[in-house]
Coordinates of C-alpha atoms and ligand atoms in Angstrom, one line a residue:
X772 CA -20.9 17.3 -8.1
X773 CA -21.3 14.4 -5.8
X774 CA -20.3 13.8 -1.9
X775 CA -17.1 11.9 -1.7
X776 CA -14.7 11.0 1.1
X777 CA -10.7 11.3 0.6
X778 CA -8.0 10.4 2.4
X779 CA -5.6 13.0 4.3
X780 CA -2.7 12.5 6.5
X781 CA -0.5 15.5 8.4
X782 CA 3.0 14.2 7.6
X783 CA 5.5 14.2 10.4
X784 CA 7.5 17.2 9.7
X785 CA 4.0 19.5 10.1
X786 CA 3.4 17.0 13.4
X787 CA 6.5 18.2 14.7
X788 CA 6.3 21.9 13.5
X789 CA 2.7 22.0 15.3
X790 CA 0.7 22.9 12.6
X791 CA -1.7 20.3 13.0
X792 CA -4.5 23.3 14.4
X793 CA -3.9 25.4 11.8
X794 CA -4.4 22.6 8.6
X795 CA -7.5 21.8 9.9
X796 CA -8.8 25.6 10.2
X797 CA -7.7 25.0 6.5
X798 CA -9.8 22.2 5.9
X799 CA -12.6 23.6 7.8
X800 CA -12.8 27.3 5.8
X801 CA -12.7 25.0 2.4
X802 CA -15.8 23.1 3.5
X803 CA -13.9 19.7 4.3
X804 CA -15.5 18.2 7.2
X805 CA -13.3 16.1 9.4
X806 CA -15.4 12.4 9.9
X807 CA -12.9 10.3 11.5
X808 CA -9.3 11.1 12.6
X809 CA -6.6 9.5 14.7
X810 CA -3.0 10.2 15.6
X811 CA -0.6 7.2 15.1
X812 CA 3.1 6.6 14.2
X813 CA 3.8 4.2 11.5
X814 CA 6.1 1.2 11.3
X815 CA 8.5 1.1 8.6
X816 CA 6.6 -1.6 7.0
X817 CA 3.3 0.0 7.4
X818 CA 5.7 3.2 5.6
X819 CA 6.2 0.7 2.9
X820 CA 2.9 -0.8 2.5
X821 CA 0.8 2.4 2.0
X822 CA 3.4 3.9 -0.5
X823 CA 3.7 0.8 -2.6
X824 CA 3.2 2.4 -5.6
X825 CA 6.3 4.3 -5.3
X826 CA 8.3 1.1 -4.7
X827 CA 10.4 1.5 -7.4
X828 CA 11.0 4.8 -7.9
X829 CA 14.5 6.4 -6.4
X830 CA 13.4 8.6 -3.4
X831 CA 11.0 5.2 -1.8
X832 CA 13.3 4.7 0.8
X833 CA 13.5 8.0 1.8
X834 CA 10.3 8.3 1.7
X835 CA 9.3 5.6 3.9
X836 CA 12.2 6.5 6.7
X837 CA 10.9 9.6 6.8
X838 CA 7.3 9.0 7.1
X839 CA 8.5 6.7 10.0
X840 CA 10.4 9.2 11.8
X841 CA 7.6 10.3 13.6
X842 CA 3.4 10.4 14.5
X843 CA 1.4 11.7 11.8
X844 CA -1.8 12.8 11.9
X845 CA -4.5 10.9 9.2
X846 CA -8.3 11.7 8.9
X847 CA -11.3 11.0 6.5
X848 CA -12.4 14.6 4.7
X849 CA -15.9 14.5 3.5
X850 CA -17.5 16.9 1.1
X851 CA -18.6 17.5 -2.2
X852 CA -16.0 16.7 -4.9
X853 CA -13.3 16.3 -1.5
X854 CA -11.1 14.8 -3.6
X855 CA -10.1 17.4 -6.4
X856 CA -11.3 20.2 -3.4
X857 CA -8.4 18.8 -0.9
X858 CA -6.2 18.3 -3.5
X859 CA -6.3 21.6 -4.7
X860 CA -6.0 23.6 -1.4
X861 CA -2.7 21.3 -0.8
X862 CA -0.8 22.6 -3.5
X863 CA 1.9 21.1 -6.0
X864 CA 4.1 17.7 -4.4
X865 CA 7.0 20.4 -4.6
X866 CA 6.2 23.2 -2.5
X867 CA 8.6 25.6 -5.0
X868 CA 5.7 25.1 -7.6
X869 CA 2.7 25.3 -5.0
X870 CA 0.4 28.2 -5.7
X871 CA 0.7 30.8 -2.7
X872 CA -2.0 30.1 -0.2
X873 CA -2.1 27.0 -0.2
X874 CA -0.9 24.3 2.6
X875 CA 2.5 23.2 0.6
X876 CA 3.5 27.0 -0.3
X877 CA 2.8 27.6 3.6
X878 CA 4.2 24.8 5.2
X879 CA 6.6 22.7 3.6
X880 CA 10.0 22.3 3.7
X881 CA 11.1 20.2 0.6
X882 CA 9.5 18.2 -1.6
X883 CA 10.0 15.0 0.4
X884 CA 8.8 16.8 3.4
X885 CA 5.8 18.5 2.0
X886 CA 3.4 18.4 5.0
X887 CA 0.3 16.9 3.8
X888 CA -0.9 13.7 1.7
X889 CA -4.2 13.4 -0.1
X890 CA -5.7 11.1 -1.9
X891 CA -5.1 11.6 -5.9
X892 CA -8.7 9.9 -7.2
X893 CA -11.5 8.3 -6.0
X894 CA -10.0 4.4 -6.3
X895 CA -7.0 5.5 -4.4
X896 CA -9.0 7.0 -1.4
X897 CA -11.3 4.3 -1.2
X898 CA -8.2 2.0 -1.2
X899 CA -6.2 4.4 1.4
X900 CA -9.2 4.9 3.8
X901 CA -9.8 1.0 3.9
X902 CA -5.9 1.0 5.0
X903 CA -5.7 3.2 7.9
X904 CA -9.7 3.0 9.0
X905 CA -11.2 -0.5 8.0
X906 CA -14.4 -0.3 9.9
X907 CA -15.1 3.2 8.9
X908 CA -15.4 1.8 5.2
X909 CA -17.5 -1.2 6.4
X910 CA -20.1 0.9 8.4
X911 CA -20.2 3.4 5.1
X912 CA -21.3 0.8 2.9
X913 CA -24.8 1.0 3.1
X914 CA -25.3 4.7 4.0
X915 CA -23.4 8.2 4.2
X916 CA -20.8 8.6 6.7
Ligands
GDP1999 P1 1.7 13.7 -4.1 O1 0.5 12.9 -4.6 O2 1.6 15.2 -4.4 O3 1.9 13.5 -2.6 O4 2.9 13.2 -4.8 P2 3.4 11.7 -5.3 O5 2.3 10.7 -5.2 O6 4.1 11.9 -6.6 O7 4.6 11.4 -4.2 C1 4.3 10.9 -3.0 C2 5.2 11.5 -2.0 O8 6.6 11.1 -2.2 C3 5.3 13.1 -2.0 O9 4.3 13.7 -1.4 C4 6.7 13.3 -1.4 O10 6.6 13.2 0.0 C5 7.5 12.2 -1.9 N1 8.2 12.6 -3.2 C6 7.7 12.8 -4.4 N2 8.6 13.1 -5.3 C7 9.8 13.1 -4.6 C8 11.1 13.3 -5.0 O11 11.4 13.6 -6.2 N3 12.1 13.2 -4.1 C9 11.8 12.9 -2.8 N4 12.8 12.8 -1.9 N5 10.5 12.6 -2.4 C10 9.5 12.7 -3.3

């Protein structure tokens, strides 16, 4: 196993339901340590930009009004394997399929509105902490964050 770093964001609709205390008691009991965090709300084309991938598919606009429609709450998890480890403790996309316990079976609302994003492989996270926290990847060049 080796230390890696992911990318996590509390989507709006867990913003708004308050549940931004009890995700990270989540994080913390599954050995994720928070390294950087911040609290911002993002433009539509900010929206856009991260989700590009998704550009084409049916539900992108959707997608991006709704992870516009309010502040969400984005950090850097650190921890061995935090990748597949985050992934796993978020659950299935659709909460419906999400195995009880974890953050999507407890806190989602639909599968647009599914509380949490994480990173889905070592590239992306690399890509999507670059995006929101450029001089956090800079000073972890050389040396563990
Ligand atoms: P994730 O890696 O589990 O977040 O899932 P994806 O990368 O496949 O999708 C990105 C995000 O798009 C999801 O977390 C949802 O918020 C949204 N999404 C995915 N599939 C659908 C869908 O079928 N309909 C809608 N409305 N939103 C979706």
């Amino acid at each position: 196993m080796a230390l890696e770093y992911t990318l996590s964001i509390i989507k709006p609709d867990a913003v708004r339901k308050r549940l931004i205390g009890q995700i990270y008691s989540r994080f913390e009991k599954n050995a994720l340590v928070v390294v950087i965090a911040k609290r911002v709300r993002l433009t539509r084309e900010q929206a856009e930009n991260f989700y590009n991938v998704h550009k084409e598919r049916s539900f992108f606009p959707q997608l991006v009004a709704f992870m516009s429609s309010g502040p969400i709450m984005v950090q850097v998890l650190k921890a061995e394997s935090a990748v597949s480890r985050n992934r796993e403790i978020m659950g299935d996309t659709d909460p419906r399929r999400a195995k009880p316990g974890t953050l999507r079976a407890d806190f989602a609302t639909t599968i647009e509105e599914n509380a949490v994003h994480g990173s889905d492989s070592i590239e992306t996270a690399k890509k999507e902490i670059a995006f929101f926290f450029p001089e956090f990847s800079a000073s972890c060049k050389d040396h563990p964050c």
